[in-house]
Coordinates of C-alpha atoms and ligand atoms in Angstrom, one line a residue:
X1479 CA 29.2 -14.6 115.7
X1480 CA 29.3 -15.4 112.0
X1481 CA 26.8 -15.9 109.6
X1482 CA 27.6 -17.8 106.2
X1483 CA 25.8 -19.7 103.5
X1484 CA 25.0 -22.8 104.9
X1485 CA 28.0 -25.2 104.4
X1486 CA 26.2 -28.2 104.5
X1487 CA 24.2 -27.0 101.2
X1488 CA 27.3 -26.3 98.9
X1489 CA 27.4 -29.5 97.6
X1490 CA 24.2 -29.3 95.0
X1491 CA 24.4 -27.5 91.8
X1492 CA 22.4 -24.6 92.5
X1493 CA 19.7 -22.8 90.1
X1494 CA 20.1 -18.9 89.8
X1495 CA 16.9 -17.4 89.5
X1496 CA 13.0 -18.4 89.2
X1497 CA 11.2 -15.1 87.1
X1498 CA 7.2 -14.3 87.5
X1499 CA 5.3 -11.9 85.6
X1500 CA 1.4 -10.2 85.3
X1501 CA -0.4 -8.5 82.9
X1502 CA -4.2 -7.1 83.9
X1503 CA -4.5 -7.9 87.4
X1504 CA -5.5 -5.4 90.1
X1505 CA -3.4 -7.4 92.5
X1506 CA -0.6 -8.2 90.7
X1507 CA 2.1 -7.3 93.2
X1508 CA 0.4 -10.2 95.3
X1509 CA 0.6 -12.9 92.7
X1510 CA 3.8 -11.8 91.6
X1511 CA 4.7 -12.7 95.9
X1512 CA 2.9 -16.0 95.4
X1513 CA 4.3 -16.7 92.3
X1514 CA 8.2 -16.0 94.2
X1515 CA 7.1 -17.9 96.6
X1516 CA 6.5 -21.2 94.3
X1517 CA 9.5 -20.8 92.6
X1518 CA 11.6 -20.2 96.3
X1519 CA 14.0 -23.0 95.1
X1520 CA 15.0 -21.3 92.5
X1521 CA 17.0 -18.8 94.4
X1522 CA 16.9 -17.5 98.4
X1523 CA 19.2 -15.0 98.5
X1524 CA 16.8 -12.1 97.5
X1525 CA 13.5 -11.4 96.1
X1526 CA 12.2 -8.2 94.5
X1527 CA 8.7 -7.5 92.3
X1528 CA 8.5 -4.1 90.3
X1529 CA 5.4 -3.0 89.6
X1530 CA 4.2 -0.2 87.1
X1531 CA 0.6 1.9 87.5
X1532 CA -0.1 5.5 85.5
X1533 CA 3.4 6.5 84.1
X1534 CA 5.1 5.5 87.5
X1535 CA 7.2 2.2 88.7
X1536 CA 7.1 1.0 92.0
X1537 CA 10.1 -1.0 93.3
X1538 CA 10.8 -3.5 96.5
X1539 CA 14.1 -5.6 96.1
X1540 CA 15.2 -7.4 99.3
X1541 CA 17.7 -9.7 100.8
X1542 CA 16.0 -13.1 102.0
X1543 CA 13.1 -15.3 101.4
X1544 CA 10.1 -13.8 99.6
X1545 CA 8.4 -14.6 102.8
X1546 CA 10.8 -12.8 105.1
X1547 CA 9.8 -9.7 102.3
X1548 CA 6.6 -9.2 101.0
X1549 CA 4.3 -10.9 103.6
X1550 CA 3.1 -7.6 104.8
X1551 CA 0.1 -6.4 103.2
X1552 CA 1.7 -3.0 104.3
X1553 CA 5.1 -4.0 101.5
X1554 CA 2.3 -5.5 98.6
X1555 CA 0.5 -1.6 99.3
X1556 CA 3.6 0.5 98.1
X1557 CA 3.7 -1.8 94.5
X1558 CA 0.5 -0.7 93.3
X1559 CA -0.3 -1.5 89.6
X1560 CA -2.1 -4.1 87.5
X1561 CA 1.2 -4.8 86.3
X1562 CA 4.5 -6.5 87.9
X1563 CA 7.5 -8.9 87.5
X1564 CA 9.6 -10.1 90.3
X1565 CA 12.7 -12.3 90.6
X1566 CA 14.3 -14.5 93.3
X1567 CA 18.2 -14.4 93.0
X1568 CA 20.7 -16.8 94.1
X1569 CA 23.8 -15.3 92.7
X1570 CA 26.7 -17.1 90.0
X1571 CA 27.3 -13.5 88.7
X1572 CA 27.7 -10.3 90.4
X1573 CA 28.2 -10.0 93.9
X1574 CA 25.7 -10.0 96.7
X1575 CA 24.6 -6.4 97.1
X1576 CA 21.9 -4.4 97.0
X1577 CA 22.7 -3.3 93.5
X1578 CA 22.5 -6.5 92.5
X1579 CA 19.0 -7.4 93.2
X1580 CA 16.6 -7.8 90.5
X1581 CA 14.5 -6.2 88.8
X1582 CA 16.6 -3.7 87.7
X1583 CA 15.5 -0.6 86.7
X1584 CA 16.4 1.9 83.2
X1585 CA 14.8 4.9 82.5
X1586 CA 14.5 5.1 78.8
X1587 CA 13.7 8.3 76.4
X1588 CA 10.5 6.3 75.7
X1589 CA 10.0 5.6 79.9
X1590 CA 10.9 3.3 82.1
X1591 CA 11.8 0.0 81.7
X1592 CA 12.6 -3.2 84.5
X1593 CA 13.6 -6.5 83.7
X1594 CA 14.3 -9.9 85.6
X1595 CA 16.6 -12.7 84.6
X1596 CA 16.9 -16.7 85.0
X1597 CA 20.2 -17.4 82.8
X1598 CA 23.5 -16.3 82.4
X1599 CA 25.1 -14.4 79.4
X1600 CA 28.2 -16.4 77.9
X1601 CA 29.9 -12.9 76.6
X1602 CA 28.9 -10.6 79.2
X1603 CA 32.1 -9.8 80.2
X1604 CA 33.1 -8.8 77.0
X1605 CA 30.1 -6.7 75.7
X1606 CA 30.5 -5.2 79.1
X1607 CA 34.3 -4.0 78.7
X1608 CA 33.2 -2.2 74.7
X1609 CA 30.1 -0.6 76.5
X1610 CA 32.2 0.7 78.9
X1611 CA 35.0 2.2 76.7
X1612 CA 31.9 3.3 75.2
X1613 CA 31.0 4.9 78.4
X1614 CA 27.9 3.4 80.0
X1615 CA 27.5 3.7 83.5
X1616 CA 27.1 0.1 85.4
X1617 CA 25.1 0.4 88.5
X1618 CA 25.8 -3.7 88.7
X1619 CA 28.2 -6.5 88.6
X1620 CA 25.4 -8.9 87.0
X1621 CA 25.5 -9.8 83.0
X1622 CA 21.4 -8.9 83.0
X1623 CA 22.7 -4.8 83.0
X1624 CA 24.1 -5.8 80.1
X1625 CA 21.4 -5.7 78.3
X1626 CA 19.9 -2.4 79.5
X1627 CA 22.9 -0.8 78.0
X1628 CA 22.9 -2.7 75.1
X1629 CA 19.4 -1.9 74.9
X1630 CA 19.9 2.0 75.9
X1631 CA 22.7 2.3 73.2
X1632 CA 20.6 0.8 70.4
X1633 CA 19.8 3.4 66.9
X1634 CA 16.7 1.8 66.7
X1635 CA 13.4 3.6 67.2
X1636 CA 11.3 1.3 69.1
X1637 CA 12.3 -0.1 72.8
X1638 CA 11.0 -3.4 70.8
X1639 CA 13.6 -3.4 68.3
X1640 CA 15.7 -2.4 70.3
X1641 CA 15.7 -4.9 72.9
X1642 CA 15.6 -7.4 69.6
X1643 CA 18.8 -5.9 68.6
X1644 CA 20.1 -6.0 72.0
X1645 CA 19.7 -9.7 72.6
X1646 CA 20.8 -10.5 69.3
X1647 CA 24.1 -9.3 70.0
X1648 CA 23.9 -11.3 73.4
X1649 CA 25.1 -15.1 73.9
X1650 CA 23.8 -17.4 77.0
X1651 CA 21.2 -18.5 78.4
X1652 CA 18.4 -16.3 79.1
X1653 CA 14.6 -16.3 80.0
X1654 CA 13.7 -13.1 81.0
X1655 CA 10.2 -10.6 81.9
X1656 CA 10.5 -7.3 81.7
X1657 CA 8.6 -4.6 82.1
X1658 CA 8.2 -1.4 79.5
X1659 CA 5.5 0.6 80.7
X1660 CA 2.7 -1.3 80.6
X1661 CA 3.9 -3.9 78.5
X1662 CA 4.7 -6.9 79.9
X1663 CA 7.7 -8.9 78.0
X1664 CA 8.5 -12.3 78.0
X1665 CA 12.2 -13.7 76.6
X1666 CA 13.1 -17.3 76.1
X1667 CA 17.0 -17.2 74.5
X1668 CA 17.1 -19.2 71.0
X1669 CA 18.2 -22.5 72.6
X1670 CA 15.4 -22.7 75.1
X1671 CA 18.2 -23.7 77.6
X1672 CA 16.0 -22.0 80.9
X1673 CA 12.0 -22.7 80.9
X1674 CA 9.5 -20.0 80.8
X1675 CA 5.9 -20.7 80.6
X1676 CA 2.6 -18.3 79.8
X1677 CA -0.5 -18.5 82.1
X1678 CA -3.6 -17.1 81.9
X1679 CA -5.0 -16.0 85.8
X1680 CA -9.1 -14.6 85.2
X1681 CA -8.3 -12.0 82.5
X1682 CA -5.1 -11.6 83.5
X1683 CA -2.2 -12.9 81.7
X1684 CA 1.1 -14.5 84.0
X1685 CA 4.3 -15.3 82.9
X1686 CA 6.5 -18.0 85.1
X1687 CA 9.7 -20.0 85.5
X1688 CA 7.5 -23.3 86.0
X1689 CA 3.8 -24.2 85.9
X1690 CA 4.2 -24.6 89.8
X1691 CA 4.0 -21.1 90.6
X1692 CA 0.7 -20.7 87.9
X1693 CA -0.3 -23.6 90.1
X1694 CA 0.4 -21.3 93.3
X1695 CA -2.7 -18.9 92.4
X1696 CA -4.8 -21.1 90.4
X1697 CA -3.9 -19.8 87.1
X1698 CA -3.9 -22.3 84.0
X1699 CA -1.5 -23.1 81.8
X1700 CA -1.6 -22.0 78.4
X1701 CA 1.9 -22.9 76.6
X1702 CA 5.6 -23.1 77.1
X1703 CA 7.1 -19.9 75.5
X1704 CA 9.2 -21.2 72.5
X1705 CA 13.1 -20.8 72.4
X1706 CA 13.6 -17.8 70.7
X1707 CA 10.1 -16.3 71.0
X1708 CA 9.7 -12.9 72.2
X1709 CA 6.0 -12.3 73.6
X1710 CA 4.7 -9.0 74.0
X1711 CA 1.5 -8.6 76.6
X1712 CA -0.6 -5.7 76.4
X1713 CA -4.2 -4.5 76.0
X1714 CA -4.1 -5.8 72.5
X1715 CA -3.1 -9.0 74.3
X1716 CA -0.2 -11.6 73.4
X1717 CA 1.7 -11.1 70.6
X1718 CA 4.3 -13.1 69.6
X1719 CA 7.3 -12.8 67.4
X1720 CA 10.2 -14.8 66.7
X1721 CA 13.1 -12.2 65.2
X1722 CA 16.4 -14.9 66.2
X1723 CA 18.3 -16.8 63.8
X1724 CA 16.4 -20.9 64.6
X1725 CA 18.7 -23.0 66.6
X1726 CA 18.2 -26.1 68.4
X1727 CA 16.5 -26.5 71.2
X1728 CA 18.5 -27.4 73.9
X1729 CA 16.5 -27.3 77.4
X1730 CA 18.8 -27.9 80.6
X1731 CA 18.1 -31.9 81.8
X1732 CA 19.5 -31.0 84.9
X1733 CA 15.9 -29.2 85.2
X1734 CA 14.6 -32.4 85.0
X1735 CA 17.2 -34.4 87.6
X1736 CA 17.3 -32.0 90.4
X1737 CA 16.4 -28.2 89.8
X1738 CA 12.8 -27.6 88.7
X1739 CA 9.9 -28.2 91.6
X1740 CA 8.7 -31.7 90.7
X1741 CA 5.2 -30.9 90.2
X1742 CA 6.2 -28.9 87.5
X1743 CA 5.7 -29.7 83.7
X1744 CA 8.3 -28.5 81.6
X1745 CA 8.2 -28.3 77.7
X1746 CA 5.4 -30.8 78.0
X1747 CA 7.1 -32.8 80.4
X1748 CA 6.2 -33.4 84.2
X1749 CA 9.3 -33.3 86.2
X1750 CA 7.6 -36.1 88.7
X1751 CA 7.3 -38.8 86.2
X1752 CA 11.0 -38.0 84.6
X1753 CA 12.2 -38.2 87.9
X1754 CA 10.6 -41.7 88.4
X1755 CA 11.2 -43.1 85.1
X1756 CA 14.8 -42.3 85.7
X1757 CA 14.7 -44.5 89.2
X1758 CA 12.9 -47.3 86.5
X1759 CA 16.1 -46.6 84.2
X1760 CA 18.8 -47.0 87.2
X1761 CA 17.1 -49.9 88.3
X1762 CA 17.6 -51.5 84.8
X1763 CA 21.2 -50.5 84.3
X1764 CA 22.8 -51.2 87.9
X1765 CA 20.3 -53.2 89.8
X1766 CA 22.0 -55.5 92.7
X1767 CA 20.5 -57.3 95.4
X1768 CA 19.3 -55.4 98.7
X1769 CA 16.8 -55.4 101.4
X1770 CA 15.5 -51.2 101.2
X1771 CA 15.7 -48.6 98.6
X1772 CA 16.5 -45.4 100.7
X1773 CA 16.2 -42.2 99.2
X1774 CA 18.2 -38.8 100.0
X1775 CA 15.9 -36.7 100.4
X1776 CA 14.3 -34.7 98.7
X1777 CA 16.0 -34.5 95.4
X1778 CA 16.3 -37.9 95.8
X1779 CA 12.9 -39.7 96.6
X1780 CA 10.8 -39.6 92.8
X1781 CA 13.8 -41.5 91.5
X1782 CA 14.4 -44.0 94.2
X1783 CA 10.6 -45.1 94.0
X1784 CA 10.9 -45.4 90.6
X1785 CA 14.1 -47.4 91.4
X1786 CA 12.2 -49.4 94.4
X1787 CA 8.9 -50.1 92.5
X1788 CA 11.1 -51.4 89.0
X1789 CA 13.3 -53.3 91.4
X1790 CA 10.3 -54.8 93.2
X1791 CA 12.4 -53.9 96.4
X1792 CA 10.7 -51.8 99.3
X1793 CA 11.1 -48.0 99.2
X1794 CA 11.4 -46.4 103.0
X1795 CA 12.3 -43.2 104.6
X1796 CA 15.5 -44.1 106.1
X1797 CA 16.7 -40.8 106.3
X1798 CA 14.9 -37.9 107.3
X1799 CA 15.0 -34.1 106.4
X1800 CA 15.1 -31.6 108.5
X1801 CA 13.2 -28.4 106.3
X1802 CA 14.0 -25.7 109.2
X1803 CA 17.5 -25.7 108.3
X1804 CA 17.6 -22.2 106.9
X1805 CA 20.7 -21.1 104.5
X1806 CA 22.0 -19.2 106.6
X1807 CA 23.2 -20.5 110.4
X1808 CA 25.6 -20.1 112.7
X1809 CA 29.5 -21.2 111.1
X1810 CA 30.1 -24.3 113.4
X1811 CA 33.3 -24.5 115.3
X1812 CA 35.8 -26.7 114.5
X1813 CA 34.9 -28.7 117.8
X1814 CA 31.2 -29.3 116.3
X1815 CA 31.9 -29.8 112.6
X1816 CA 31.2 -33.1 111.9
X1817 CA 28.4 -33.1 113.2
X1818 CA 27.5 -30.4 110.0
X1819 CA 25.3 -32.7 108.2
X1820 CA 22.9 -34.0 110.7
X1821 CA 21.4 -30.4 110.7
X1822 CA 20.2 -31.8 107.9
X1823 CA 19.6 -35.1 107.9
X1824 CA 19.3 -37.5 110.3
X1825 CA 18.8 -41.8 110.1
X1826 CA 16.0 -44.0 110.7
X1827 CA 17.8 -46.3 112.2
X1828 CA 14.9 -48.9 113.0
X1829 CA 15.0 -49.4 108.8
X1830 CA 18.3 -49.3 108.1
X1831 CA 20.0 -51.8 111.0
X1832 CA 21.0 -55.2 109.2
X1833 CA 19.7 -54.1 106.3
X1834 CA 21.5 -53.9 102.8
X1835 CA 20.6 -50.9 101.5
X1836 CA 20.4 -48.9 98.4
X1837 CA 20.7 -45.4 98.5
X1838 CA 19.4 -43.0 96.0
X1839 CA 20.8 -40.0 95.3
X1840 CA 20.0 -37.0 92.6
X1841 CA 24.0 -36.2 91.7
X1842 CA 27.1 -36.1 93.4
X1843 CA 29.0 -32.8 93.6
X1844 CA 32.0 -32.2 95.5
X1845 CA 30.9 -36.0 97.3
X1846 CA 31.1 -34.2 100.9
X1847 CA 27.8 -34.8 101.6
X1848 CA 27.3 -38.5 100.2
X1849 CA 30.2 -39.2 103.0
X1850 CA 28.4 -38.0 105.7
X1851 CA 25.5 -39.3 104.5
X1852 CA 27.0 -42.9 103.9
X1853 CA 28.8 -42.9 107.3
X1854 CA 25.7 -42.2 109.1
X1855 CA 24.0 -45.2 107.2
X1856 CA 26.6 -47.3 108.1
X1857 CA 26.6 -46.8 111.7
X1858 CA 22.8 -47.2 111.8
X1859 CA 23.9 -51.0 111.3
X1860 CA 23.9 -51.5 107.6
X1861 CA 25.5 -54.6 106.2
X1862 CA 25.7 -53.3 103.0
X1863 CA 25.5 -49.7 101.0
X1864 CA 24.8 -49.7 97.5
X1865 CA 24.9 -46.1 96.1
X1866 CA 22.8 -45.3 92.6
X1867 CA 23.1 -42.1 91.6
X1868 CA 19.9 -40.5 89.2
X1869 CA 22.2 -38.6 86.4
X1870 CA 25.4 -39.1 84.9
X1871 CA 28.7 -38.3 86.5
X1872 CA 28.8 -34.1 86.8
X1873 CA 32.1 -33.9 85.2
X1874 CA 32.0 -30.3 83.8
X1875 CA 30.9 -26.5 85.1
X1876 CA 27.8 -25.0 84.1
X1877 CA 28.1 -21.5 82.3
X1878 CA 24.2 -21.2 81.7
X1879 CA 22.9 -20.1 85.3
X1880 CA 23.6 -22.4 87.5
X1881 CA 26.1 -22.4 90.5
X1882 CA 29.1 -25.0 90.1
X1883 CA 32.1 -25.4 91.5
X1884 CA 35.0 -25.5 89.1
X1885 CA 36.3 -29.1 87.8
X1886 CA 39.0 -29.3 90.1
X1887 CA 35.7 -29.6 93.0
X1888 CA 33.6 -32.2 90.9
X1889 CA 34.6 -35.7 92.1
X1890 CA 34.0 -37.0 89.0
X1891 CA 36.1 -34.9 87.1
X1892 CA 39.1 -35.9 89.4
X1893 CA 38.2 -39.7 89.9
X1894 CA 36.6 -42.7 88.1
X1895 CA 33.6 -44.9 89.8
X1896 CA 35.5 -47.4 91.5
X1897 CA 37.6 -44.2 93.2
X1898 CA 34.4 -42.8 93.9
X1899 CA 33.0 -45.6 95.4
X1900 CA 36.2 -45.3 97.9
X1901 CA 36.3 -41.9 99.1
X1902 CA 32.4 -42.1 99.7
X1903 CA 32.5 -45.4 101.4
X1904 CA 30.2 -47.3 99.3
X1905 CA 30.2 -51.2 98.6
X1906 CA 29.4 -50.5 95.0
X1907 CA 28.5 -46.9 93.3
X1908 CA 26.5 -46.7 90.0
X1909 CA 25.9 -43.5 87.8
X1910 CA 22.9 -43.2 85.1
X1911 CA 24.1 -43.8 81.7
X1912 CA 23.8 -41.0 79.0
X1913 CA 21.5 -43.0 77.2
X1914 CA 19.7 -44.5 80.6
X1915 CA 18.8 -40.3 80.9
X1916 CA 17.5 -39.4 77.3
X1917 CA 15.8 -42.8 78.0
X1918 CA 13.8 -41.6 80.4
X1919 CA 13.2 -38.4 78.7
X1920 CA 11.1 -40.8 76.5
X1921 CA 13.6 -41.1 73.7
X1922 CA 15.6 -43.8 72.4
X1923 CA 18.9 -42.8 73.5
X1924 CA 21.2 -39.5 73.3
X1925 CA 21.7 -38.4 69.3
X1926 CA 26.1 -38.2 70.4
X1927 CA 26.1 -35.2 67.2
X1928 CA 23.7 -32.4 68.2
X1929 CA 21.9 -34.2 71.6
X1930 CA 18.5 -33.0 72.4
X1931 CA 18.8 -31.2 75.4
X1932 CA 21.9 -29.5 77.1
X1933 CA 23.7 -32.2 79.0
X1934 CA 27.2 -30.2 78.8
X1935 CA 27.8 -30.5 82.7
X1936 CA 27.9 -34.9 82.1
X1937 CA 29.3 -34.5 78.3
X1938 CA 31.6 -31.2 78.4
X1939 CA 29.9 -30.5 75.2
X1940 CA 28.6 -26.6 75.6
X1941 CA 25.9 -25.8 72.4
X1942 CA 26.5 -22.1 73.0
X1943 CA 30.7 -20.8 73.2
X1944 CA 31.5 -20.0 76.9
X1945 CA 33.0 -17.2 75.5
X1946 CA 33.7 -15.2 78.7
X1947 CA 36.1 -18.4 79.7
X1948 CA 38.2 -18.3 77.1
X1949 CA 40.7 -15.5 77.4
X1950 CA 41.4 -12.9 79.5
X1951 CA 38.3 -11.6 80.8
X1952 CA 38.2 -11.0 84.2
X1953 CA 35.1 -10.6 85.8
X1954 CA 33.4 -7.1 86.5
X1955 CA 34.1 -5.6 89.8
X1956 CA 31.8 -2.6 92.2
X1957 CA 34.3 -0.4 93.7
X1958 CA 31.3 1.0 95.9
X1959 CA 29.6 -1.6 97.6
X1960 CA 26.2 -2.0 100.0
X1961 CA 26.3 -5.1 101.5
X1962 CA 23.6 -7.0 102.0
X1963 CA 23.4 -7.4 105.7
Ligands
SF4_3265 FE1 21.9 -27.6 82.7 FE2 24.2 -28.8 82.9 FE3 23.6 -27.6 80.7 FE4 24.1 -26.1 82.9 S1 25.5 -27.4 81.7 S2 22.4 -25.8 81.4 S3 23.3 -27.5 84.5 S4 22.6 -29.4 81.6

């Protein structure tokens, strides 16, 4: 029998990692699970929380859901510590292997030190190749050991400075905790491009992808941690420094579209209400006469009732999710494949039959799915499908964190609208505009010369160099390998 990703899930951009961290809490291993747990979406391919107590670290890194790892009360008793961080992983770099779980762990001349990663460098390939002509030892494939070495092979004095000097050197996207001693350390890269917010849980002080997983255990929220702010947690409290060059900010939108939990409020923003405004927003650009506004669900259903309530059209649950579908399942024979994406989703028919409907979707990746999808409306007796998509057409990879395939995979990158609208079998397809987006971010409209967020995946244009894709630079390889199993 084989076991794979499941198939029916590879065609969403995909988030690489959510990051929690505490500071002064006698449970922190447990609120560093709960945290995990919020930010599940972020990555389910592993979990792992390091925690630190008297001069000694305590480690559990694990293949699977945080659920499936640190339920046990008898798994939370071997992190002791008032002190953790812990990571979920869904890999773009570095293989799946044990190895390659995070936190990983350094011990330093000054003691130990474990960090966790949401990013992805853009010239860890390269730094990798000098440090290992300079002879460092990877234990890894992923960019984060990077910066252990980098870190390790500083001349500077204090693990501070060093790690300062260290990600100066580095390029990317990167918000990051770590753990040195019992400091707790929180990173946001100089663009901002991956969120990262502080929390403050009874006297205890949390650090978190989104406000969702402060939410989780009832912490409040105190800030966003600036782009290029380092914070630095300990008895003395938070301290905060700023040591990188200014740059603009440039948060991912796509946290806003699809990625980040929508009860989550990002740089100020709730992702909810950007979701819906964007519905209000395709409803003005591309509105066309129908009977239902259907969403996909889930990324799908903030926008399509922004969509249905600005349209003045009725919003229903025309197609409904199944949430046991795991990520993992059985690979379905050849005999049973089409039926793939009903493991997923299934019709309503009773509101879609001689209906004309419009159906809402977040993005459209490879455009496997929206087939299905639209075949499935169509023969629950639609008259007509009308297909509005919530962002701009995904033309371009992402080199920042997030899972995508390469251009020759992204419809749009191969095919304009009205080809679009073909393969999928739509009557008529609409994308967000640019503008319709930054619109909704509650701006006028996309500045074309330096834009205010990181669109580069709808524009092409990259604010930091993909440096590690231009050239030769082939990627880092484990010659001994644990599978995860
Ligand atoms: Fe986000 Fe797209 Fe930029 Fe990647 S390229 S950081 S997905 S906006």
């Amino acid at each position: 029998m084989t076991f794979l990703t499941n198939p029916y899930d590879h065609d969403k951009l995909h988030e690489e990692c959510g990051i929690f961290g505490v500071y002064g809490h006698p449970e922190s291993a447990a609120l560093t699970a709960l945290g995990l747990h919020a930010l599940q979406h972020r990555g389910q391919e592993a979990a792992g929380i390091v925690t630190y107590q008297d001069g000694q670290f305590f480690s559990h890194r694990a293949a699977g859901h945080v659920g499936d790892n640190f339920s046990e009360e008898s798994v939370i008793a071997l992190l002791p510590g008032s002190s953790a961080i812990g990571h979920n992983r869904y890999s773009t770099t570095g293989d799946t292997v044990v190895r390659n779980i995070q936190p990983l762990f350094a011990d330093f001349a000054s003691g130990g030190f474990a960090i966790a990663h949401n990013g992805n460098l853009t010239n860890a390939v390269a730094l990798r190749r000098e440090l290992v002509q300079r002879g460092c030892l990877f234990q890894s494939t992923t960019d984060t050991e990077v910066i252990i070495h980098l870190i390790a092979t500083s001349t500077f004095d204090s693990v501070v400075d060093r790690a300062v000097a260290a990600l100066q050197m580095v390029e990317g996207a990167y918000s990051l905790v770590a753990l040195h001693n019992d400091t707790l350390i929180g990173v946001r890269d100089p663009y901002g491009v991956r969120p990262l917010v502080l929390g403050r849980f009874e006297n205890a002080w949390v650090l978190a992808s989104e406000t969702c997983a402060l939410d989780i255990i009832g912490a409040e929220c105190v800030r966003d941690i600036e782009p290029g702010e380092i914070v630095l947690i300990n008895e003395s409290g938070v301290q905060s420094m700023h040591p990188f060059p200014k740059r603009p900010h440039k948060l991912c939108v796509f946290e806003y579209v699809y990625f980040a939990r929508p009860d989550s409020t990002i740089d100020g923003r709730n992702v909810y209400d950007s979701r819906k405004k964007i519905g209000y927003e395709l409803a003005d650009e591309s509105g066309i006469p129908a009977d239902v506004v259907i969403p996909v669900p889930d990324s799908g259903v903030p926008a399509a009732l922004g969509y249905a309530e600005k349209a003045g059209i009725p919003y229903e649950l025309g197609i409904i999710r199944n949430h046991y579908v795991g990520r993992t399942f059985i690979e379905p024979t050849d005999r049973i494949r089409h039926l793939g994406v009903k493991l997923k989703h299934n019709v309503n028919r009773d509101v879609i039959e001689g209906q004309r409907v419009i159906l809402v979707d977040d993005s459209i990746v490879r455009g496997t799915t929206s087939v299905k999808i639209v075949e499935m409306i169509r023969s629950a007796g639609a008259v007509e499908v009308h297909m509005r998509i919530a962002s701009p057409p995904t033309t371009h990879s992402c080199f920042y964190g997030v899972d995508t395939p390469t251009r020759d995979q992204l419809l749009a990158a191969q095919h304009n609208v009205e080809q679009m609208a073909r393969i999928i079998g739509v009557d008529s397809l609409a994308f967000l505009t640019m503008d319709g987006l930054y619109r909704a971010m509650g701006l006028n409209g996309r500045i074309s010369d330096s834009p205010q967020y990181c669109d580069a995946c709808f524009s092409g244009e990259y604010p930091i160099t993909p440096t590690d894709q231009s050239g030769d630079q082939p990627s880092p390889q484990l010659s001994f390998l644990t599978q995860l199993t």
